[in-house]
mmCIF file of C-alpha atoms in Angstrom:
data_model
loop_
_atom_site.group_PDB
_atom_site.id
_atom_site.type_symbol
_atom_site.label_atom_id
_atom_site.label_comp_id
_atom_site.label_asym_id
_atom_site.label_seq_id
_atom_site.Cartn_x
_atom_site.Cartn_y
_atom_site.Cartn_z
ATOM 1 C CA MET O 1 33.232 -47.843 -40.300
ATOM 2 C CA GLN O 2 34.132 -50.264 -37.517
ATOM 3 C CA SER O 3 31.166 -52.123 -36.049
ATOM 4 C CA PHE O 4 30.632 -51.878 -32.306
ATOM 5 C CA GLY O 5 27.220 -53.484 -32.195
ATOM 6 C CA SER O 6 23.838 -51.806 -32.004
ATOM 7 C CA ILE O 7 23.569 -48.090 -31.287
ATOM 8 C CA GLN O 8 19.935 -47.138 -30.924
ATOM 9 C CA TYR O 9 18.108 -43.949 -30.091
ATOM 10 C CA LEU O 10 15.827 -44.151 -27.059
ATOM 11 C CA SER O 11 13.469 -41.510 -25.768
ATOM 12 C CA ARG O 12 13.613 -40.501 -22.115
ATOM 13 C CA GLN O 13 10.612 -42.725 -21.408
ATOM 14 C CA GLU O 14 12.255 -45.739 -23.078
ATOM 15 C CA LEU O 15 15.499 -45.519 -21.105
ATOM 16 C CA ASP O 16 16.271 -47.895 -18.254
ATOM 17 C CA ILE O 17 17.366 -45.240 -15.765
ATOM 18 C CA ARG O 18 18.976 -47.726 -13.392
ATOM 19 C CA LYS O 19 21.221 -48.987 -16.195
ATOM 20 C CA TRP O 20 21.789 -45.439 -17.433
ATOM 21 C CA ASP O 21 23.031 -44.106 -14.119
ATOM 22 C CA HIS O 22 25.129 -47.245 -13.587
ATOM 23 C CA CYS O 23 26.829 -46.652 -16.938
ATOM 24 C CA ILE O 24 27.691 -43.068 -15.981
ATOM 25 C CA ALA O 25 28.858 -44.106 -12.502
ATOM 26 C CA THR O 26 31.206 -46.804 -13.815
ATOM 27 C CA SER O 27 32.458 -45.114 -16.982
ATOM 28 C CA ILE O 28 36.043 -43.889 -17.257
ATOM 29 C CA ASN O 29 34.793 -40.346 -17.849
ATOM 30 C CA GLY O 30 31.619 -39.984 -15.798
ATOM 31 C CA LEU O 31 30.502 -36.425 -15.060
ATOM 32 C CA PRO O 32 27.766 -35.030 -12.777
ATOM 33 C CA TYR O 33 25.914 -33.510 -15.753
ATOM 34 C CA ALA O 34 25.248 -36.896 -17.396
ATOM 35 C CA TYR O 35 23.193 -38.469 -14.620
ATOM 36 C CA SER O 36 19.453 -38.707 -15.160
ATOM 37 C CA ILE O 37 18.677 -36.427 -12.200
ATOM 38 C CA TYR O 38 20.795 -33.635 -13.698
ATOM 39 C CA LEU O 39 19.373 -33.995 -17.205
ATOM 40 C CA ASP O 40 15.798 -34.262 -15.937
ATOM 41 C CA HIS O 41 16.177 -30.931 -14.148
ATOM 42 C CA MET O 42 18.185 -28.943 -16.690
ATOM 43 C CA ALA O 43 17.314 -30.196 -20.195
ATOM 44 C CA LYS O 44 14.180 -29.000 -21.952
ATOM 45 C CA GLN O 45 13.947 -32.484 -23.479
ATOM 46 C CA TRP O 46 16.399 -35.338 -23.725
ATOM 47 C CA GLY O 47 16.791 -38.784 -25.170
ATOM 48 C CA ALA O 48 19.913 -40.827 -25.763
ATOM 49 C CA LEU O 49 21.983 -43.055 -27.982
ATOM 50 C CA VAL O 50 22.709 -46.385 -26.284
ATOM 51 C CA LEU O 51 25.314 -48.948 -27.353
ATOM 52 C CA ASN O 52 24.097 -52.525 -26.880
ATOM 53 C CA ASP O 53 23.069 -53.046 -23.236
ATOM 54 C CA TYR O 54 24.259 -49.633 -21.959
ATOM 55 C CA GLU O 55 27.936 -50.357 -22.702
ATOM 56 C CA ALA O 56 28.283 -46.721 -23.751
ATOM 57 C CA VAL O 57 25.766 -43.890 -23.908
ATOM 58 C CA MET O 58 25.371 -40.386 -25.295
ATOM 59 C CA PRO O 59 22.670 -38.069 -23.934
ATOM 60 C CA LEU O 60 20.990 -35.949 -26.595
ATOM 61 C CA THR O 61 19.567 -32.755 -25.118
ATOM 62 C CA PHE O 62 17.175 -31.028 -27.477
ATOM 63 C CA ASN O 63 14.296 -28.680 -28.023
ATOM 64 C CA THR O 64 11.829 -27.922 -30.802
ATOM 65 C CA LYS O 65 11.069 -24.463 -32.123
ATOM 66 C CA TYR O 66 9.067 -23.517 -35.213
ATOM 67 C CA CYS O 67 8.698 -27.262 -35.912
ATOM 68 C CA ILE O 68 12.498 -27.640 -36.093
ATOM 69 C CA SER O 69 14.237 -30.002 -33.668
ATOM 70 C CA TYR O 70 17.712 -28.980 -32.569
ATOM 71 C CA MET O 71 20.306 -30.208 -30.080
ATOM 72 C CA TYR O 72 21.665 -27.698 -27.602
ATOM 73 C CA GLN O 73 23.770 -27.501 -24.433
ATOM 74 C CA PRO O 74 21.564 -26.908 -21.377
ATOM 75 C CA ALA O 75 22.347 -24.247 -18.800
ATOM 76 C CA PHE O 76 24.826 -25.254 -16.094
ATOM 77 C CA VAL O 77 25.989 -28.234 -18.166
ATOM 78 C CA ALA O 78 29.602 -27.792 -19.219
ATOM 79 C CA GLN O 79 30.175 -31.116 -21.007
ATOM 80 C CA LEU O 80 28.196 -34.145 -22.165
ATOM 81 C CA GLY O 81 29.133 -36.399 -25.091
ATOM 82 C CA ILE O 82 29.856 -40.129 -24.991
ATOM 83 C CA PHE O 83 30.380 -42.069 -21.756
ATOM 84 C CA GLY O 84 31.675 -45.609 -21.411
ATOM 85 C CA HIS O 85 34.636 -47.838 -20.627
ATOM 86 C CA GLN O 86 36.626 -47.568 -23.857
ATOM 87 C CA ILE O 87 36.109 -44.544 -26.064
ATOM 88 C CA LYS O 88 38.071 -44.353 -29.290
ATOM 89 C CA ALA O 89 37.744 -42.055 -32.287
ATOM 90 C CA ALA O 90 35.923 -44.761 -34.243
ATOM 91 C CA LEU O 91 33.307 -45.081 -31.497
ATOM 92 C CA VAL O 92 32.792 -41.311 -31.504
ATOM 93 C CA GLU O 93 32.211 -41.485 -35.274
ATOM 94 C CA ALA O 94 29.722 -44.326 -34.829
ATOM 95 C CA PHE O 95 27.725 -42.376 -32.252
ATOM 96 C CA LEU O 96 27.710 -39.233 -34.380
ATOM 97 C CA ALA O 97 26.456 -41.223 -37.361
ATOM 98 C CA ALA O 98 23.602 -42.539 -35.208
ATOM 99 C CA ILE O 99 22.276 -39.100 -34.224
ATOM 100 C CA PRO O 100 18.750 -38.926 -35.680
ATOM 101 C CA LYS O 101 18.526 -36.814 -38.817
ATOM 102 C CA LYS O 102 15.538 -34.966 -37.370
ATOM 103 C CA PHE O 103 18.018 -32.760 -35.484
ATOM 104 C CA ARG O 104 18.729 -30.070 -38.073
ATOM 105 C CA LEU O 105 20.997 -28.003 -35.852
ATOM 106 C CA ILE O 106 23.537 -29.445 -33.396
ATOM 107 C CA GLU O 107 25.427 -27.219 -30.961
ATOM 108 C CA ILE O 108 26.785 -29.336 -28.121
ATOM 109 C CA GLU O 109 29.891 -29.924 -26.029
ATOM 110 C CA LEU O 110 31.407 -33.390 -25.799
ATOM 111 C CA ASN O 111 33.827 -34.320 -23.009
ATOM 112 C CA GLN O 112 37.569 -34.518 -22.509
ATOM 113 C CA ALA O 113 37.674 -38.313 -23.032
ATOM 114 C CA ASN O 114 36.024 -38.058 -26.470
ATOM 115 C CA PRO O 115 38.755 -37.971 -29.142
ATOM 116 C CA LEU O 116 38.213 -36.009 -32.326
ATOM 117 C CA PRO O 117 37.085 -38.167 -35.261
ATOM 118 C CA ALA O 118 39.845 -39.078 -37.708
ATOM 119 C CA ASN O 119 37.449 -38.596 -40.626
ATOM 120 C CA PRO O 120 38.057 -35.057 -41.990
ATOM 121 C CA GLN O 121 34.431 -34.893 -43.140
ATOM 122 C CA LEU O 122 33.453 -35.036 -39.461
ATOM 123 C CA SER O 123 36.397 -33.333 -37.783
ATOM 124 C CA LYS O 124 35.644 -30.105 -39.660
ATOM 125 C CA TYR O 125 32.563 -29.675 -37.460
ATOM 126 C CA PHE O 126 34.640 -29.622 -34.272
ATOM 127 C CA ASN O 127 36.792 -27.200 -32.374
ATOM 128 C CA LEU O 128 38.537 -27.669 -29.046
ATOM 129 C CA ARG O 129 37.566 -25.796 -25.917
ATOM 130 C CA SER O 130 39.673 -25.210 -22.827
ATOM 131 C CA ASN O 131 39.116 -26.396 -19.290
ATOM 132 C CA TYR O 132 41.390 -26.352 -16.259
ATOM 133 C CA VAL O 133 41.496 -29.083 -13.624
ATOM 134 C CA LEU O 134 43.438 -29.554 -10.402
ATOM 135 C CA ASN O 135 44.071 -32.960 -8.859
ATOM 136 C CA LEU O 136 43.717 -32.637 -5.083
ATOM 137 C CA HIS O 137 45.322 -35.957 -4.123
ATOM 138 C CA ALA O 138 48.490 -34.306 -2.732
ATOM 139 C CA PRO O 139 48.804 -32.728 0.742
ATOM 140 C CA TYR O 140 47.741 -29.080 0.979
ATOM 141 C CA GLU O 141 51.314 -27.878 1.483
ATOM 142 C CA ASP O 142 52.332 -29.442 -1.836
ATOM 143 C CA LEU O 143 49.335 -27.952 -3.632
ATOM 144 C CA TYR O 144 49.944 -24.522 -2.095
ATOM 145 C CA SER O 145 53.559 -24.619 -3.281
ATOM 146 C CA GLN O 146 52.271 -24.689 -6.872
ATOM 147 C CA TYR O 147 50.298 -21.436 -6.488
ATOM 148 C CA ARG O 148 51.635 -18.394 -8.311
ATOM 149 C CA ASP O 149 52.849 -15.555 -6.100
ATOM 150 C CA ASN O 150 49.851 -13.333 -6.864
ATOM 151 C CA ILE O 151 47.475 -16.044 -5.602
ATOM 152 C CA ARG O 152 49.378 -16.323 -2.328
ATOM 153 C CA ARG O 153 49.408 -12.541 -1.879
ATOM 154 C CA ASN O 154 45.660 -12.297 -2.393
ATOM 155 C CA ILE O 155 44.978 -15.138 0.034
ATOM 156 C CA LYS O 156 47.028 -13.358 2.695
ATOM 157 C CA LYS O 157 45.186 -10.114 1.945
ATOM 158 C CA ALA O 158 41.825 -11.835 2.436
ATOM 159 C CA GLN O 159 42.974 -13.222 5.768
ATOM 160 C CA GLN O 160 44.375 -9.872 6.913
ATOM 161 C CA LEU O 161 41.003 -8.267 6.131
ATOM 162 C CA ASP O 162 39.286 -10.884 8.315
ATOM 163 C CA ASN O 163 37.374 -12.410 5.425
ATOM 164 C CA ARG O 164 35.604 -15.569 6.538
ATOM 165 C CA TYR O 165 35.087 -18.775 4.521
ATOM 166 C CA GLN O 166 31.920 -20.753 5.116
ATOM 167 C CA THR O 167 30.503 -23.951 3.642
ATOM 168 C CA ASN O 168 26.883 -25.023 3.280
ATOM 169 C CA ILE O 169 25.607 -21.498 2.831
ATOM 170 C CA PRO O 170 22.107 -20.997 1.350
ATOM 171 C CA ILE O 171 22.066 -21.706 -2.372
ATOM 172 C CA ALA O 172 19.678 -18.755 -2.779
ATOM 173 C CA ALA O 173 22.458 -16.399 -1.650
ATOM 174 C CA VAL O 174 24.895 -17.929 -4.146
ATOM 175 C CA MET O 175 22.362 -17.599 -6.950
ATOM 176 C CA GLU O 176 21.604 -13.981 -6.081
ATOM 177 C CA LEU O 177 25.277 -12.966 -6.198
ATOM 178 C CA SER O 178 25.902 -14.888 -9.417
ATOM 179 C CA ARG O 179 22.839 -13.416 -11.120
ATOM 180 C CA SER O 180 23.832 -9.876 -10.202
ATOM 181 C CA GLN O 181 27.246 -10.446 -11.770
ATOM 182 C CA MET O 182 25.928 -12.134 -14.932
ATOM 183 C CA GLN O 183 23.101 -9.672 -15.583
ATOM 184 C CA GLY O 184 23.318 -8.347 -19.113
ATOM 185 C CA ILE O 185 26.126 -10.688 -20.189
ATOM 186 C CA SER O 186 24.390 -14.054 -19.916
ATOM 187 C CA ASN O 187 21.379 -15.626 -21.610
ATOM 188 C CA LEU O 188 20.417 -17.584 -18.497
ATOM 189 C CA THR O 189 16.703 -17.331 -17.710
ATOM 190 C CA ASP O 190 14.720 -17.285 -14.479
ATOM 191 C CA LEU O 191 13.633 -20.839 -15.298
ATOM 192 C CA ASP O 192 17.267 -21.940 -15.627
ATOM 193 C CA TYR O 193 17.993 -20.653 -12.134
ATOM 194 C CA ARG O 194 14.849 -22.215 -10.669
ATOM 195 C CA ASN O 195 15.691 -25.548 -12.265
ATOM 196 C CA PHE O 196 19.240 -25.427 -10.943
ATOM 197 C CA GLU O 197 18.051 -24.549 -7.440
ATOM 198 C CA ALA O 198 15.748 -27.579 -7.448
ATOM 199 C CA LEU O 199 18.578 -29.745 -8.796
ATOM 200 C CA PHE O 200 21.030 -28.456 -6.202
ATOM 201 C CA ASN O 201 18.624 -29.161 -3.354
ATOM 202 C CA ALA O 202 18.098 -32.713 -4.618
ATOM 203 C CA LEU O 203 21.840 -33.337 -5.004
ATOM 204 C CA GLN O 204 22.638 -31.801 -1.634
ATOM 205 C CA LYS O 205 20.425 -34.384 0.059
ATOM 206 C CA GLU O 206 22.690 -37.031 -1.487
ATOM 207 C CA ASN O 207 25.865 -35.155 -0.434
ATOM 208 C CA LYS O 208 26.631 -34.470 -4.094
ATOM 209 C CA ALA O 209 26.438 -30.673 -3.980
ATOM 210 C CA MET O 210 27.657 -27.902 -1.719
ATOM 211 C CA ALA O 211 27.548 -24.108 -1.662
ATOM 212 C CA CYS O 212 30.456 -22.069 -0.325
ATOM 213 C CA GLY O 213 31.084 -18.397 0.291
ATOM 214 C CA VAL O 214 33.466 -15.793 1.625
ATOM 215 C CA TYR O 215 32.062 -13.117 3.935
ATOM 216 C CA SER O 216 33.683 -9.781 4.688
ATOM 217 C CA ALA O 217 34.399 -8.522 8.200
ATOM 218 C CA SER O 218 31.039 -6.719 7.990
ATOM 219 C CA ASP O 219 29.352 -10.073 7.208
ATOM 220 C CA GLN O 220 28.623 -9.317 3.545
ATOM 221 C CA LEU O 221 28.811 -12.189 1.050
ATOM 222 C CA ILE O 222 31.538 -11.072 -1.373
ATOM 223 C CA ALA O 223 32.437 -14.295 -3.209
ATOM 224 C CA SER O 224 30.534 -17.538 -3.624
ATOM 225 C CA CYS O 225 30.074 -20.636 -5.744
ATOM 226 C CA ALA O 226 28.411 -24.020 -5.839
ATOM 227 C CA TYR O 227 30.008 -27.389 -6.476
ATOM 228 C CA VAL O 228 28.369 -30.470 -7.946
ATOM 229 C CA ILE O 229 30.315 -33.610 -7.131
ATOM 230 C CA SER O 230 30.466 -37.117 -8.577
ATOM 231 C CA ASN O 231 32.929 -39.580 -10.094
ATOM 232 C CA GLY O 232 35.778 -38.060 -8.129
ATOM 233 C CA ARG O 233 35.218 -34.625 -9.650
ATOM 234 C CA ALA O 234 33.977 -31.387 -8.061
ATOM 235 C CA CYS O 235 32.680 -28.934 -10.659
ATOM 236 C CA TYR O 236 33.001 -25.234 -9.794
ATOM 237 C CA ILE O 237 29.766 -23.589 -10.885
ATOM 238 C CA LEU O 238 27.462 -20.598 -10.326
ATOM 239 C CA VAL O 239 30.365 -18.307 -9.459
ATOM 240 C CA GLY O 240 29.678 -14.863 -8.030
ATOM 241 C CA ASN O 241 31.968 -12.016 -6.981
ATOM 242 C CA HIS O 242 30.670 -8.822 -5.360
ATOM 243 C CA PRO O 243 32.425 -5.584 -6.429
ATOM 244 C CA ASN O 244 33.348 -5.017 -2.769
ATOM 245 C CA GLY O 245 35.353 -8.235 -2.774
ATOM 246 C CA ARG O 246 37.327 -7.854 -5.971
ATOM 247 C CA THR O 247 40.245 -6.061 -4.337
ATOM 248 C CA SER O 248 40.232 -8.093 -1.129
ATOM 249 C CA GLY O 249 41.346 -11.461 -2.486
ATOM 250 C CA ALA O 250 37.933 -13.002 -1.796
ATOM 251 C CA SER O 251 37.723 -15.144 -4.942
ATOM 252 C CA HIS O 252 41.289 -16.414 -4.423
ATOM 253 C CA PHE O 253 40.480 -17.254 -0.804
ATOM 254 C CA LEU O 254 37.241 -19.000 -1.829
ATOM 255 C CA ILE O 255 39.057 -21.458 -4.077
ATOM 256 C CA ASP O 256 42.017 -21.895 -1.737
ATOM 257 C CA ARG O 257 39.791 -22.880 1.185
ATOM 258 C CA PHE O 258 38.074 -25.561 -0.905
ATOM 259 C CA ILE O 259 41.486 -26.898 -1.899
ATOM 260 C CA HIS O 260 42.573 -26.844 1.753
ATOM 261 C CA GLN O 261 39.387 -28.610 2.815
ATOM 262 C CA HIS O 262 39.748 -31.438 0.267
ATOM 263 C CA ALA O 263 43.513 -31.777 -0.129
ATOM 264 C CA GLY O 264 44.778 -35.330 0.137
ATOM 265 C CA GLN O 265 41.529 -36.762 -1.232
ATOM 266 C CA PRO O 266 40.947 -38.608 -4.532
ATOM 267 C CA LEU O 267 39.177 -35.592 -5.999
ATOM 268 C CA VAL O 268 39.670 -33.373 -9.046
ATOM 269 C CA LEU O 269 38.644 -29.712 -8.906
ATOM 270 C CA ASP O 270 37.085 -28.892 -12.280
ATOM 271 C CA PHE O 271 37.015 -25.149 -13.003
ATOM 272 C CA GLU O 272 34.629 -25.545 -15.989
ATOM 273 C CA GLY O 273 36.751 -23.343 -18.221
ATOM 274 C CA SER O 274 37.935 -21.205 -19.599
ATOM 275 C CA ASP O 275 38.387 -20.038 -23.184
ATOM 276 C CA ILE O 276 38.666 -16.524 -21.757
ATOM 277 C CA ARG O 277 42.359 -15.740 -21.430
ATOM 278 C CA ASN O 278 42.245 -13.919 -18.086
ATOM 279 C CA LEU O 279 40.161 -16.628 -16.445
ATOM 280 C CA ALA O 280 42.378 -19.352 -17.874
ATOM 281 C CA PHE O 281 45.393 -17.612 -16.338
ATOM 282 C CA PHE O 282 43.575 -17.241 -13.007
ATOM 283 C CA TYR O 283 42.700 -20.948 -12.802
ATOM 284 C CA SER O 284 46.151 -22.057 -13.926
ATOM 285 C CA SER O 285 47.623 -19.856 -11.178
ATOM 286 C CA PHE O 286 46.401 -22.428 -8.651
ATOM 287 C CA GLY O 287 48.452 -25.101 -10.392
ATOM 288 C CA ALA O 288 45.549 -26.339 -12.527
ATOM 289 C CA THR O 289 46.403 -27.964 -15.852
ATOM 290 C CA LEU O 290 44.775 -27.594 -19.252
ATOM 291 C CA GLU O 291 42.276 -30.222 -20.365
ATOM 292 C CA THR O 292 40.617 -29.761 -23.761
ATOM 293 C CA TYR O 293 37.288 -31.117 -24.965
ATOM 294 C CA PRO O 294 35.501 -31.106 -28.342
ATOM 295 C CA SER O 295 32.734 -28.700 -29.248
ATOM 296 C CA LEU O 296 30.438 -29.834 -32.073
ATOM 297 C CA ARG O 297 28.556 -27.520 -34.447
ATOM 298 C CA ILE O 298 26.523 -28.938 -37.350
ATOM 299 C CA ASN O 299 24.046 -26.771 -39.258
ATOM 300 C CA ARG O 300 21.572 -28.649 -41.462
ATOM 301 C CA LEU O 301 18.920 -25.956 -41.382
ATOM 302 C CA PRO O 302 17.141 -25.278 -44.673
ATOM 303 C CA TRP O 303 17.890 -22.097 -46.600
ATOM 304 C CA PRO O 304 17.623 -19.279 -45.573
ATOM 305 C CA LEU O 305 17.611 -20.324 -41.895
ATOM 306 C CA GLY O 306 20.965 -22.010 -42.325
ATOM 307 C CA ILE O 307 22.744 -18.790 -43.243
ATOM 308 C CA LEU O 308 20.993 -16.776 -40.521
ATOM 309 C CA LYS O 309 21.982 -19.109 -37.674
ATOM 310 C CA THR O 310 25.454 -18.591 -36.289
ATOM 311 C CA PRO O 311 27.116 -21.102 -33.950
ATOM 312 C CA ALA O 312 26.516 -20.490 -30.265
ATOM 313 C CA GLY O 313 30.031 -20.112 -28.969
ATOM 314 C CA LYS O 314 29.279 -18.959 -25.412
ATOM 315 C CA ARG O 315 28.721 -21.419 -22.634
ATOM 316 C CA THR O 316 26.579 -20.183 -19.774
ATOM 317 C CA GLY O 317 26.459 -20.979 -16.122
ATOM 318 C CA ALA O 318 29.912 -22.476 -15.921
ATOM 319 C CA GLY O 319 32.982 -21.411 -14.050
ATOM 320 C CA GLU O 320 33.438 -18.674 -16.610
#
């Protein structure tokens, strides 16, 4: 295996957070989820693998249950993985080899800039997941011209029904609508929502988060979402759609107004998915393009736990 220098595991307490956040901020693939503030709020526990003097890093989010340590993907965290300036397949392999053996189960998402390892003994643990992104650098008229006809029709319907788009709405209202929609189909907990609310409030003070909604003519919130923003990327998260808004074009209007608001800026709208066919079609209907990222599943649990544990294939809290 090619040598890149020293990759060492550091606990959260051992990390130099100033250097950590600088690495994420200056990396070619920085994401909001990888900053210390995000991980501190959303991960049960986390440490990291660090290459040399923070040339590249990999957050390791983990928990311990029944004396077994395992790596998992925290709520409202779509991608993590390796961050740095030059990320090649050999570097991915080196980081994976450095993951402490104490983690008997690994179920995590890497990021779109992390290539699959060339080694078939490692690549067998991966599959690719789907994400859709839309570059907003062009003028709104150019972006709008890429919408499918059904998106345009629904936007016009929302306007004809006097639906109203509003930014900086209370995050509590966004959470309430999202929770009502996800009830029974998500494993998100009350603590997950409380943690995200605290995170959102902290990020909003730094102008790195915003909550948006569409209100009906009767002033009912019928579609809403939050965005977390960094590294030229706005991640569409905590989505909620009220049944009263599903035939009024509210969700189409919600996304369109964000695009209109930020068109012509060096910003990418990240839809955080989806592997679900209908959602993938919906996001692509705005002109968004497919961007895949690796999902890693390694099961080193002792028998019989190893045969009882099935890979966690559902991501929660994302734009899905």
